[in-house]
Amino acid sequence: MGGGETLLCVDNLTVTLATREGTIEPVKEVSFSVGRGEAVGLVGESGSGKTLMGLSLLGLFPPGAKPPKGRILFEGSDLLSLSPSRLREIRGQKISMVFQEPQSALNPVLTVATQMEEIYKSHTALPSSEIRGRILERLREAGLPDPLTVSRSYPHQLSGGMRQRVMIAMALALDPLLVIADEPTTALDPTVALQILALLSRIRKSSGQSLLFISHDLSHVRRVSDRVLLMYAGRIVEESRSPIFFSTGPRHPYGRALLASRPEGATLTRKDGPLAAIGGQVPPLWDLPEGCSFAPRCERADDLCRSVLPPWKSEGEGRVFCHHPVDTPLGAPVHAA
Amino acid sequence: MRPDTSSPLLLAEGLVRDFELPGGALFSRKKILRAVSEVSFSIGRREVLGLVGESGSGKTTIGRLVMRLLPPTRGRILFDGIDLTALSGGALRSHRRRFQMVFQDPYASLNPRMRVREIVEEPLAVHGIEHGKAARRERVAHLLERVGLSARDMERLPREFSGGGRQRIGIARAIACGPELLVADEPIASLDLSMGAQIINLFSSLVETEGMSLLFISHDIPVVRYLSDRVAVLYRGSVVESGPTEKVFSSPRHPYTRLLTEGAFSSEPATPQGELRSPDSSAPTVSAGSLSAREVGLCAFLPRCGEARPECRILPPPLYSDGEGGEALCHLLQGEIAWLPLHPSNQGRPSDVPIASSR
Ligand code: SF4
Ligand code: SF4
């Protein structure tokens, strides 16, 4: 974890929901930590539980949720046992969130300045003149070249990329310790997405915030994260340092398969043969198979996998939740002589 | 039938499409938005042309023009030598089965109340293929298997499928009448990673084994690179660079293509420099008081370009060709060995270029 002090520690968190199809556990026995100043990428496809995981950190649970099991330690105190008012305070000041679609997270009838003012007024006792200065400063930090014009604009007057920058400025308004960004680049054009990634990295490096970057886009996770958590069907199935995950390769067969299913960076063409697509689909959470949830789609699955829950295996700074993790590094290891 | 490989299956020439902008004060003159500006391309048989662009590039409009879902303001679309833009009504309908579309959102494009069998059968009925219930049923079963579903899925409803399953239904419907050309607009953008790969493989096999041609419209550069034989890169309604896929992506010549490929193929951590080099693609409407570069006929990429030359601020960029299929619309190619300007007489027609001018 880069030797940093732990800011957030999620300890064996399970979220249980009652749905029409039955009781499901979209977050199941999840443990991980985020160090101060660290950027952690949480990767998963839809239905993996990654979004709910992020919301849990804000103490937000969907309707139908039973009281969660486990602990979420933030600066040492358990968010799950805090009073609602104390939780709200932390949520506003110390942990903030950037959403996928700033359009829906921003209030359409208020100007950017008004919305940002509300944040300061409800959490600080700063005088108005001071607040105005901070708003412009935050907007400028978020890479908006003309903060004054932007602050007087309504969300619909801004482009998608600019709205996301405003969202980031708002998330950073009170200098939080942890920023949770849930698919912040998914709704953006590729070149704009890259700018937003660069912005998140830059701000984190200059102000020492921690970042939990939730995304399905492996190439984006690779760009911003120090560490990667891979989720499948509600569980974390692998944890690894980013450079290892992306160069040596994931050790979990699902991670391997995900990486191989994209023609990322490779000069592979359709003439070279089909992509290594993962067969089948993510199982519904109310109908998970015995043993390893990935077994029905896994090339390495055997009877053990289909009947017994895999153990956690650690290696160096990483760990993998699998009976038969992949040992060979990505790509053919070529040794001259 | 041996396909005639000498002429392209589809030839788009000088496509232009204007839209009237809604709003504007009462009695004020109408604002015109030029969504597609002088776009030309061709697709050979068994060929995949990747059309790359971000939002506002006009890529979706081009797909709709090719499908004749929209008439062009100007320009021609020749399909197998027939000018589609000159056809309408029954004449157009008789050719429609030869080119079909796959949409981005399989949720929105399938009728939720129709069963899979009915969805796939409909085009067969419309085009009078396979009379007789049993024959049609058999054909539907075959089509479903072709796209990776099964005959057992016939009586199910779209909502019983995942996004990937729905996209397969959409493809089965599109290929029902044996089209020669498929137009796919962001067909994997709303799918999960693992589903996306399966759908890409399906398109690839339709081209390789069925001999279909594909216009693959996407913002996903790695996927376009994998799938396409040639690519055309769109920026604000114009093709700014085109050519064989490998050439365009491994040695891009237009600064915009470079920006796109840098992002897609480098795994370098994002840098602040990268951020500063490329200001936001869409300017804020709040400061849109003055005319943009594009509106006065200059290179639309000028406001974002880090390599602009003095002439970029005065003259529209000429179209250069390397004589081997590579083309780029940019002043930087002036004086480069092997790159020559195309139709210099056609360049610099200011009357042709205004985009959001008043009429
Ligand atoms: S535990 Fe078995 S089935 Fe699950 S991922 Fe590992 S090898 Fe595959
Ligand atoms: S024509 Fe000029 S401004 Fe446009 S991309 Fe080329 S160098 Fe940049």
XYZ file of C-alpha atoms and ligand atoms in Angstrom:
712
model
C 0.000 0.000 0.000
C 2.936 2.293 -0.616
C 3.674 2.447 3.104
C 0.949 5.045 3.662
C -1.264 5.204 6.694
C -4.670 3.551 6.326
C -7.550 5.983 5.797
C -10.360 3.595 5.027
C -10.660 -0.020 5.998
C -13.637 -2.072 4.885
C -13.823 -5.169 7.008
C -15.902 -8.134 5.904
C -18.804 -6.034 4.633
C -21.938 -7.800 3.484
C -24.994 -5.971 2.181
C -28.184 -7.980 1.988
C -31.189 -6.937 -0.075
C -34.677 -8.347 -0.294
C -35.795 -8.359 -3.928
C -38.680 -9.866 -5.845
C -36.451 -12.693 -6.995
C -35.293 -13.436 -3.466
C -32.668 -12.355 -0.990
C -29.423 -11.275 -2.602
C -26.035 -10.169 -1.366
C -24.758 -7.621 -3.884
C -21.774 -6.959 -1.604
C -20.487 -10.142 -0.003
C -17.719 -10.451 2.584
C -15.772 -7.565 1.095
C -12.562 -6.432 2.772
C -10.079 -3.888 1.510
C -8.336 -0.738 2.573
C -7.353 2.575 1.051
C -4.252 4.368 2.275
C -3.904 8.125 2.645
C -3.075 9.599 -0.718
C -3.623 6.307 -2.460
C -5.683 5.698 -5.610
C -7.491 2.387 -5.690
C -9.402 1.146 -8.731
C -12.484 -0.976 -8.180
C -13.164 -2.897 -11.390
C -16.209 -4.885 -12.325
C -18.915 -5.334 -14.918
C -22.507 -4.379 -14.306
C -24.010 -6.491 -11.571
C -20.671 -6.969 -9.872
C -21.722 -4.842 -6.906
C -19.113 -2.142 -7.419
C -21.533 0.793 -7.452
C -23.326 -0.398 -4.338
C -19.934 -0.858 -2.713
C -19.164 2.806 -3.386
C -22.512 3.975 -2.050
C -22.041 1.870 1.087
C -18.999 3.955 1.912
C -21.276 6.973 2.099
C -23.666 5.063 4.307
C -26.182 4.960 1.462
C -28.070 1.714 1.066
C -30.908 0.973 -1.362
C -34.467 0.429 -0.181
C -34.958 -3.142 0.974
C -31.466 -3.361 2.436
C -31.042 -5.140 5.749
C -28.606 -3.639 8.271
C -25.196 -4.324 6.720
C -22.798 -6.749 8.368
C -19.142 -5.937 8.921
C -17.383 -2.640 9.510
C -16.372 0.384 7.496
C -13.580 2.050 9.421
C -12.844 5.594 8.309
C -10.059 7.304 10.237
C -10.583 4.592 12.796
C -14.309 5.034 13.482
C -16.952 2.690 12.120
C -19.248 4.526 9.706
C -21.892 1.869 10.210
C -22.302 2.678 13.882
C -22.235 6.484 13.644
C -25.298 8.608 14.266
C -27.038 9.829 11.104
C -26.005 13.419 11.742
C -22.360 12.551 12.301
C -22.454 10.414 9.159
C -23.877 13.305 7.144
C -21.093 15.499 8.379
C -18.419 13.040 7.269
C -20.208 12.503 3.988
C -20.122 16.160 3.177
C -16.708 17.060 4.467
C -14.437 14.081 4.476
C -15.818 11.745 1.859
C -17.294 13.005 -1.384
C -18.499 11.424 -4.560
C -18.254 12.074 -8.304
C -20.964 10.360 -10.308
C -21.084 9.012 -13.828
C -23.672 11.450 -15.098
C -23.109 14.895 -13.630
C -26.286 15.934 -15.425
C -28.371 14.081 -12.892
C -26.204 14.918 -9.887
C -26.325 18.665 -10.542
C -29.408 20.738 -9.902
C -30.649 21.969 -13.306
C -32.348 25.113 -12.022
C -29.469 26.508 -9.976
C -26.299 28.087 -11.262
C -23.003 26.406 -10.529
C -22.112 29.160 -8.049
C -25.373 28.756 -6.121
C -24.903 25.015 -5.840
C -21.359 25.386 -4.629
C -22.343 28.103 -2.181
C -24.811 25.712 -0.595
C -22.031 23.252 0.090
C -19.959 25.869 1.868
C -22.864 27.376 3.745
C -24.073 24.073 5.116
C -20.657 22.877 6.230
C -18.626 25.988 7.050
C -19.025 29.382 8.635
C -17.081 31.188 5.918
C -18.225 34.703 4.942
C -19.797 35.053 1.495
C -16.878 36.956 0.018
C -14.512 34.193 1.039
C -16.870 31.555 -0.357
C -16.974 33.264 -3.744
C -13.209 33.263 -3.920
C -13.030 29.584 -3.051
C -15.606 28.650 -5.659
C -13.593 30.306 -8.403
C -10.411 28.729 -7.111
C -11.942 25.258 -7.106
C -13.336 25.690 -10.608
C -9.959 26.823 -11.846
C -8.278 23.839 -10.203
C -10.746 21.617 -12.003
C -9.310 22.894 -15.273
C -12.064 25.333 -16.195
C -10.278 28.228 -17.868
C -13.018 30.786 -17.325
C -14.321 30.067 -13.811
C -16.360 33.233 -13.544
C -18.453 32.457 -16.628
C -18.831 28.852 -15.593
C -19.925 29.773 -12.076
C -22.742 31.885 -13.520
C -23.888 29.106 -15.849
C -26.611 26.565 -15.448
C -25.589 22.929 -15.910
C -27.314 22.616 -19.297
C -25.198 25.446 -20.667
C -22.051 23.400 -20.179
C -20.636 20.519 -22.201
C -20.453 17.027 -20.697
C -16.760 17.393 -19.970
C -17.262 20.765 -18.303
C -20.107 19.439 -16.187
C -17.883 16.631 -15.008
C -15.234 19.211 -14.098
C -17.838 21.175 -12.141
C -18.849 17.966 -10.392
C -15.215 17.402 -9.454
C -14.847 20.992 -8.239
C -17.900 20.448 -6.031
C -16.584 17.140 -4.730
C -13.346 18.874 -3.785
C -14.990 21.963 -2.337
C -14.344 21.039 1.290
C -10.975 19.322 0.811
C -12.255 15.808 1.496
C -9.870 13.049 2.500
C -11.481 10.516 0.191
C -13.070 11.018 -3.226
C -15.174 8.189 -4.595
C -15.551 8.443 -8.364
C -18.130 6.071 -9.823
C -17.636 5.644 -13.570
C -16.745 9.334 -13.895
C -15.516 8.884 -17.451
C -18.083 6.498 -18.861
C -20.490 9.051 -20.287
C -17.713 11.133 -21.825
C -16.026 11.131 -25.210
C -12.672 9.346 -25.199
C -10.496 12.430 -25.518
C -12.497 14.252 -22.839
C -12.392 11.179 -20.606
C -8.608 11.249 -20.748
C -8.570 14.853 -19.628
C -10.789 14.016 -16.682
C -8.496 11.137 -15.723
C -5.503 13.446 -15.935
C -7.339 15.973 -13.788
C -8.198 13.412 -11.110
C -4.589 12.246 -10.993
C -3.209 15.738 -10.871
C -5.499 16.910 -8.093
C -4.842 13.814 -6.054
C -1.105 14.208 -6.358
C -1.124 17.872 -5.461
C -3.537 17.717 -2.546
C -2.873 14.240 -1.194
C -6.446 13.008 -1.299
C -7.293 9.342 -1.552
C -9.274 8.160 -4.538
C -11.533 5.177 -5.000
C -12.018 4.953 -8.752
C -14.900 2.678 -9.693
C -15.024 1.650 -13.337
C -15.563 -1.116 -15.825
C -12.960 0.392 -18.116
C -9.660 -1.363 -17.537
C -7.653 1.136 -19.565
C -8.934 3.992 -17.407
C -8.278 2.108 -14.182
C -4.768 1.434 -15.382
C -4.151 5.122 -15.874
C -5.144 6.344 -12.437
C -4.819 3.548 -9.895
C -1.983 2.443 -7.647
C -3.879 -0.671 -6.742
C -6.699 -2.680 -8.325
C -9.611 -4.539 -6.760
C -11.521 -6.845 -9.071
C -15.157 -7.623 -8.252
C -17.316 -10.429 -9.548
C -20.854 -11.247 -8.455
C -20.615 -9.245 -5.231
C -17.202 -10.380 -4.085
C -13.730 -9.049 -4.474
C -11.878 -11.834 -6.237
C -8.479 -10.264 -6.701
C -6.383 -7.488 -5.266
C -3.144 -6.472 -6.887
C -0.792 -3.596 -7.455
C -1.696 -1.881 -10.735
C 1.608 -2.418 -12.533
C 1.500 -6.114 -11.657
C -2.157 -6.525 -12.586
C -1.656 -4.950 -15.992
C 1.819 -6.157 -16.935
C 2.350 -9.542 -15.291
C -1.385 -10.000 -15.536
C -4.225 -10.781 -13.153
C -4.021 -14.143 -11.428
C -7.753 -14.698 -11.246
C -9.060 -16.411 -14.381
C -11.855 -13.839 -14.606
C -9.359 -10.971 -14.590
C -7.305 -12.716 -17.233
C -10.341 -13.300 -19.382
C -11.511 -9.690 -19.033
C -8.153 -8.379 -20.124
C -8.071 -10.762 -23.085
C -11.581 -9.855 -24.201
C -10.446 -6.371 -25.232
C -8.162 -5.770 -28.178
C -6.532 -3.103 -26.000
C -3.248 -1.778 -27.281
C -2.604 -4.973 -29.178
C -2.125 -4.926 -32.916
C -4.459 -7.869 -33.174
C -6.922 -7.776 -36.061
C -9.935 -9.871 -36.929
C -7.778 -11.794 -39.406
C -5.781 -13.126 -36.447
C -8.865 -14.872 -35.124
C -11.666 -14.132 -32.692
C -11.194 -12.266 -29.429
C -10.991 -14.459 -26.363
C -14.525 -13.660 -25.275
C -15.736 -14.986 -21.944
C -18.592 -17.375 -22.624
C -21.925 -17.087 -20.873
C -22.829 -14.201 -18.635
C -22.664 -12.970 -15.051
C -24.988 -15.196 -12.997
C -27.973 -13.526 -11.347
C -27.256 -12.827 -7.684
C -30.334 -14.749 -6.569
C -29.146 -17.844 -8.349
C -25.420 -18.125 -7.705
C -23.814 -21.488 -8.307
C -22.273 -23.582 -5.531
C -18.593 -23.011 -4.906
C -16.937 -20.367 -7.072
C -19.402 -17.996 -8.797
C -17.187 -17.834 -11.858
C -17.019 -21.610 -12.301
C -19.686 -21.881 -15.048
C -17.607 -19.530 -17.238
C -14.140 -20.588 -16.170
C -11.797 -22.651 -18.301
C -9.981 -23.947 -15.236
C -13.035 -25.003 -13.271
C -13.054 -28.497 -11.827
C -15.236 -30.345 -9.323
C -13.557 -28.617 -6.422
C -14.433 -25.188 -7.881
C -18.012 -26.253 -8.445
C -18.547 -27.383 -4.865
C -16.219 -25.527 -2.504
C -15.823 -21.781 -2.049
C -12.280 -20.832 -3.074
C -9.739 -19.805 -0.423
C -7.863 -16.510 -0.411
C -4.305 -16.970 -1.578
C -1.806 -14.203 -0.946
C 1.222 -13.415 -2.941
C 3.411 -10.435 -2.254
C 1.105 -7.463 -1.898
C -1.710 -9.138 -3.779
C -4.255 -11.829 -3.114
C -6.577 -13.905 -5.215
C -9.816 -15.733 -4.440
C -9.421 -18.865 -6.512
C -8.599 -22.559 -6.267
C -6.368 -22.541 -9.316
C -4.963 -19.066 -9.938
C -3.044 -18.422 -13.153
C 0.719 -18.670 -12.649
C 2.106 -17.664 -16.015
C 2.764 -14.019 -16.758
C 0.751 -12.292 -19.486
C 1.978 -12.963 -22.984
C 4.492 -15.645 -23.769
C 7.549 -15.246 -21.583
C 10.415 -15.044 -24.006
C 13.871 -15.918 -22.725
C 16.767 -15.377 -25.066
C 18.975 -18.447 -24.660
C -22.823 -15.519 -57.801
C -19.304 -14.161 -57.894
C -19.366 -10.757 -56.334
C -18.144 -7.980 -58.535
C -15.087 -6.931 -56.599
C -13.917 -4.260 -58.985
C -16.341 -1.575 -57.855
C -17.129 -0.784 -54.223
C -20.385 -1.999 -52.747
C -21.101 1.388 -51.258
C -19.891 4.737 -52.421
C -20.767 7.921 -50.572
C -19.921 11.100 -52.430
C -19.882 14.573 -50.964
C -22.523 13.905 -48.338
C -23.869 16.998 -46.657
C -26.609 17.109 -44.081
C -27.932 20.274 -42.486
C -30.343 20.485 -39.588
C -32.443 23.432 -38.651
C -31.795 24.252 -35.037
C -34.894 24.504 -32.896
C -35.478 27.529 -30.733
C -34.316 30.981 -31.644
C -36.491 33.970 -31.048
C -39.709 34.410 -32.937
C -39.208 35.953 -36.390
C -35.450 35.518 -36.140
C -33.788 33.794 -39.021
C -33.345 30.055 -38.691
C -30.050 28.643 -37.503
C -28.635 25.854 -39.595
C -26.335 23.228 -38.187
C -24.188 21.372 -40.681
C -23.906 17.939 -39.056
C -22.176 16.310 -42.015
C -19.968 18.282 -44.327
C -18.672 16.958 -47.679
C -18.115 13.415 -46.500
C -17.004 10.811 -49.032
C -16.045 7.179 -48.489
C -16.396 3.758 -49.998
C -16.850 0.248 -48.673
C -15.748 -2.755 -50.690
C -17.318 -6.184 -50.576
C -16.285 -8.174 -47.523
C -14.724 -5.037 -46.198
C -15.099 -3.375 -42.810
C -14.928 0.405 -42.735
C -14.578 1.831 -39.249
C -16.117 5.261 -38.813
C -14.526 6.800 -35.751
C -15.771 9.849 -33.988
C -16.873 11.394 -30.741
C -20.196 12.995 -29.992
C -20.996 15.798 -32.391
C -18.813 14.243 -35.079
C -21.800 13.410 -37.271
C -21.148 9.673 -37.193
C -24.683 8.695 -36.287
C -26.097 11.006 -38.951
C -23.866 9.384 -41.551
C -25.161 5.948 -40.545
C -28.710 7.178 -40.951
C -27.940 8.757 -44.313
C -26.457 5.510 -45.606
C -29.521 3.626 -44.352
C -31.734 6.176 -46.096
C -33.437 6.862 -42.779
C -32.589 10.483 -43.516
C -32.234 12.207 -46.872
C -28.957 14.030 -47.457
C -29.035 17.762 -48.050
C -26.578 17.145 -50.848
C -24.441 14.321 -52.165
C -24.960 10.814 -53.479
C -24.983 7.318 -52.054
C -24.325 4.624 -54.624
C -25.129 1.103 -53.502
C -23.838 -1.476 -55.945
C -23.908 1.268 -58.550
C -27.502 2.322 -57.831
C -28.044 5.872 -56.607
C -30.064 5.374 -53.436
C -30.617 9.078 -53.036
C -32.601 9.064 -56.265
C -34.883 6.246 -55.141
C -37.961 6.387 -53.006
C -41.083 4.400 -52.212
C -41.273 0.924 -53.706
C -38.024 1.224 -55.634
C -36.154 1.996 -52.446
C -37.983 -0.715 -50.534
C -36.963 -3.371 -53.015
C -33.318 -2.586 -52.302
C -33.679 -2.208 -48.564
C -33.179 -5.848 -47.792
C -29.666 -5.518 -49.139
C -28.527 -3.113 -46.404
C -29.557 -3.369 -42.778
C -28.846 -1.637 -39.539
C -27.811 -2.760 -36.055
C -28.506 -0.161 -33.386
C -26.646 0.799 -30.258
C -29.446 0.277 -27.845
C -31.006 -3.134 -28.244
C -33.557 -2.162 -25.578
C -34.934 0.692 -27.583
C -34.791 -0.888 -31.007
C -36.782 -4.045 -30.269
C -40.526 -4.025 -29.778
C -40.938 -5.223 -26.173
C -44.270 -6.893 -26.869
C -43.096 -8.970 -29.780
C -41.667 -12.438 -29.310
C -38.219 -13.197 -30.661
C -39.709 -15.256 -33.491
C -41.934 -12.379 -34.597
C -39.090 -9.880 -34.392
C -36.816 -11.950 -36.605
C -39.639 -13.039 -38.925
C -40.947 -9.570 -39.640
C -38.370 -8.567 -42.250
C -38.877 -11.926 -43.984
C -42.574 -11.157 -44.289
C -41.993 -7.574 -45.401
C -39.646 -8.665 -48.158
C -41.646 -11.760 -49.081
C -38.954 -14.279 -48.263
C -39.783 -17.853 -47.201
C -43.517 -18.161 -47.652
C -45.110 -20.746 -45.451
C -45.059 -21.032 -41.726
C -42.792 -24.033 -41.432
C -40.165 -22.660 -43.785
C -40.085 -19.337 -41.960
C -39.828 -21.030 -38.620
C -36.927 -23.047 -39.813
C -35.227 -19.961 -41.156
C -35.699 -18.134 -37.848
C -34.275 -21.112 -35.949
C -31.283 -21.098 -38.240
C -30.780 -17.340 -37.824
C -30.972 -17.557 -34.040
C -28.353 -20.255 -34.013
C -26.206 -18.228 -36.355
C -26.063 -15.365 -33.847
C -25.418 -17.607 -30.865
C -28.970 -17.964 -29.557
C -31.029 -21.099 -29.867
C -34.310 -22.180 -31.481
C -35.684 -22.550 -27.974
C -35.511 -18.760 -27.590
C -38.185 -18.184 -30.267
C -41.156 -17.663 -28.005
C -39.343 -15.523 -25.440
C -39.672 -11.761 -25.051
C -36.764 -9.302 -25.413
C -36.815 -8.406 -21.734
C -35.972 -11.974 -20.814
C -32.532 -11.459 -22.365
C -29.426 -9.662 -21.167
C -28.106 -6.699 -23.165
C -25.881 -9.033 -25.151
C -28.770 -11.383 -25.880
C -30.894 -8.489 -27.097
C -28.113 -7.308 -29.342
C -27.974 -10.811 -30.838
C -31.718 -10.639 -31.533
C -31.170 -7.298 -33.267
C -28.427 -8.822 -35.389
C -30.542 -11.873 -36.260
C -33.247 -9.509 -37.468
C -30.754 -7.439 -39.427
C -29.277 -10.432 -41.238
C -32.636 -12.185 -41.775
C -32.885 -11.210 -45.434
C -29.228 -11.837 -46.195
C -28.071 -8.230 -46.563
C -24.815 -7.405 -48.299
C -24.093 -4.450 -46.031
C -24.556 -4.043 -42.298
C -24.429 -0.610 -40.712
C -23.705 -0.910 -36.992
C -23.884 2.247 -34.879
C -22.031 1.792 -31.561
C -23.324 -1.770 -31.275
C -21.272 -2.635 -28.205
C -21.241 0.699 -26.399
C -23.976 -0.291 -23.980
C -22.726 -3.832 -23.391
C -20.520 -5.239 -20.694
C -16.931 -6.044 -21.563
C -17.393 -9.788 -21.791
C -20.560 -9.417 -23.913
C -18.900 -6.879 -26.168
C -16.197 -9.328 -27.173
C -18.780 -11.939 -28.137
C -20.633 -9.455 -30.333
C -17.433 -8.262 -32.003
C -16.590 -11.870 -32.808
C -20.036 -12.303 -34.287
C -19.602 -9.312 -36.614
C -16.208 -10.577 -37.588
C -17.577 -13.969 -38.548
C -20.438 -12.421 -40.540
C -17.819 -10.639 -42.636
C -15.407 -13.528 -42.896
C -17.796 -16.412 -43.493
C -20.907 -14.727 -44.860
C -19.026 -12.199 -46.939
C -20.991 -9.226 -45.638
C -19.602 -5.714 -45.688
C -19.729 -3.660 -42.524
C -19.849 0.015 -41.727
C -18.791 -0.040 -38.089
C -19.493 3.264 -36.355
C -17.792 3.661 -33.002
C -15.792 5.793 -30.622
C -13.975 2.719 -29.363
C -10.596 2.921 -31.070
C -9.122 -0.432 -30.002
C -12.220 -2.254 -31.232
C -12.272 -0.333 -34.514
C -8.621 -1.165 -34.995
C -9.292 -4.848 -34.408
C -12.295 -5.064 -36.697
C -11.737 -2.649 -39.579
C -9.816 -2.911 -42.819
C -9.973 0.815 -43.343
C -10.970 3.701 -41.106
C -12.316 7.197 -41.503
C -11.840 9.587 -38.592
C -14.565 12.170 -38.191
C -14.310 15.488 -36.442
C -17.250 17.884 -36.335
C -18.843 16.577 -39.476
C -15.763 16.173 -41.662
C -13.537 13.204 -42.355
C -10.182 14.530 -41.166
C -8.190 11.401 -41.920
C -8.817 8.078 -43.604
C -6.906 5.101 -44.890
C -5.921 1.513 -44.184
C -6.447 0.861 -40.456
C -2.875 -0.018 -39.608
C -1.505 3.028 -41.369
C -3.919 5.455 -39.774
C -3.495 4.130 -36.250
C 0.212 3.385 -36.261
C 1.282 6.571 -38.023
C -1.584 9.036 -37.712
C -1.031 12.284 -39.609
C -3.869 14.499 -38.433
C -3.392 16.008 -34.960
C -6.874 14.875 -33.949
C -6.170 11.281 -34.954
C -2.964 11.509 -32.975
C -4.877 12.687 -29.933
C -7.341 9.818 -30.267
C -4.728 7.139 -30.774
C -2.444 8.469 -28.056
C -5.300 8.049 -25.636
C -6.269 4.631 -26.877
C -2.934 2.958 -27.242
C -0.648 4.410 -24.646
C -0.952 3.051 -21.165
C 1.025 5.900 -19.707
C -0.559 7.374 -16.645
C -2.527 10.448 -17.575
C -0.383 13.548 -17.366
C -1.297 17.127 -16.712
C 0.529 17.997 -19.915
C -1.811 15.762 -21.843
C -4.653 17.569 -20.225
C -3.407 21.010 -21.066
C -2.620 20.047 -24.620
C -6.212 19.188 -25.338
C -8.843 21.589 -24.155
C -12.398 20.399 -24.023
C -13.875 19.345 -27.328
C -17.110 21.190 -26.920
C -16.953 24.846 -26.168
C -19.361 26.189 -23.577
C -22.485 27.532 -25.138
C -22.303 30.417 -22.726
C -19.388 31.951 -24.554
C -20.502 31.110 -28.066
C -20.924 34.718 -29.000
C -18.341 34.816 -31.751
C -18.122 32.587 -34.795
C -16.125 29.402 -34.373
C -13.223 28.465 -36.612
C -15.408 25.977 -38.401
C -18.067 28.546 -39.081
C -15.698 30.726 -41.018
C -14.363 27.779 -43.010
C -11.157 27.116 -41.144
C -10.099 23.779 -39.681
C -12.668 22.756 -37.072
C -9.883 21.354 -34.909
C -8.039 24.679 -34.757
C -9.210 25.629 -31.244
C -7.825 22.376 -29.844
C -4.800 21.992 -32.081
C -1.376 22.253 -30.536
C 0.392 22.192 -33.885
C -1.463 24.897 -35.779
C 0.516 26.869 -38.335
C -0.071 30.466 -39.372
C -1.930 29.325 -42.508
C -4.418 27.384 -40.343
C -5.802 30.733 -39.214
C -6.284 31.992 -42.741
C -7.035 29.102 -45.097
C -9.245 26.035 -44.915
C -7.144 22.866 -44.685
C -6.614 21.127 -48.036
C -7.207 17.401 -48.432
C -3.929 15.591 -48.964
C -3.420 12.082 -50.294
C -0.415 9.788 -50.054
C -1.484 7.976 -53.206
C -1.870 4.717 -51.283
C -5.280 5.184 -49.766
C -4.225 7.536 -47.010
C -5.920 10.942 -46.868
C -5.742 13.741 -44.348
C -7.346 17.162 -44.126
C -4.600 19.246 -42.596
C -2.078 21.959 -43.424
C 0.713 20.007 -41.767
C 1.035 17.758 -44.789
C 2.052 20.595 -47.015
C 5.513 19.907 -48.386
C 5.624 16.337 -47.080
C 7.127 13.931 -49.552
C 4.506 11.563 -50.954
C 1.559 13.688 -49.820
C -0.154 15.727 -52.511
C -3.200 17.952 -52.296
C -6.341 16.507 -53.873
C -8.572 18.642 -56.120
C -6.915 21.910 -55.206
C -9.588 23.676 -57.225
C -12.213 22.402 -54.829
C -10.546 23.853 -51.830
C -11.302 27.095 -50.158
C -14.892 27.542 -51.108
C -15.933 29.673 -48.194
C -19.537 29.679 -49.344
C -19.582 25.946 -48.854
C -18.276 25.709 -45.388
C -20.371 27.835 -43.060
C -21.897 25.701 -40.417
C -24.125 27.568 -38.063
C -24.679 30.535 -40.278
C -27.991 32.248 -40.631
C -30.010 31.663 -43.693
S -11.962 -21.101 -8.265
Fe -11.982 -22.484 -9.997
S -13.762 -21.816 -11.195
Fe -13.304 -20.189 -9.767
S -12.013 -18.838 -10.915
Fe -10.666 -20.193 -9.801
S -10.261 -21.858 -11.226
Fe -12.022 -20.757 -12.020
S -5.161 22.203 -40.303
Fe -3.927 23.319 -38.821
S -5.291 23.588 -37.063
Fe -6.179 21.989 -38.340
S -5.379 20.127 -37.502
Fe -4.018 20.681 -39.150
S -2.404 21.846 -38.118
Fe -4.102 21.743 -36.674
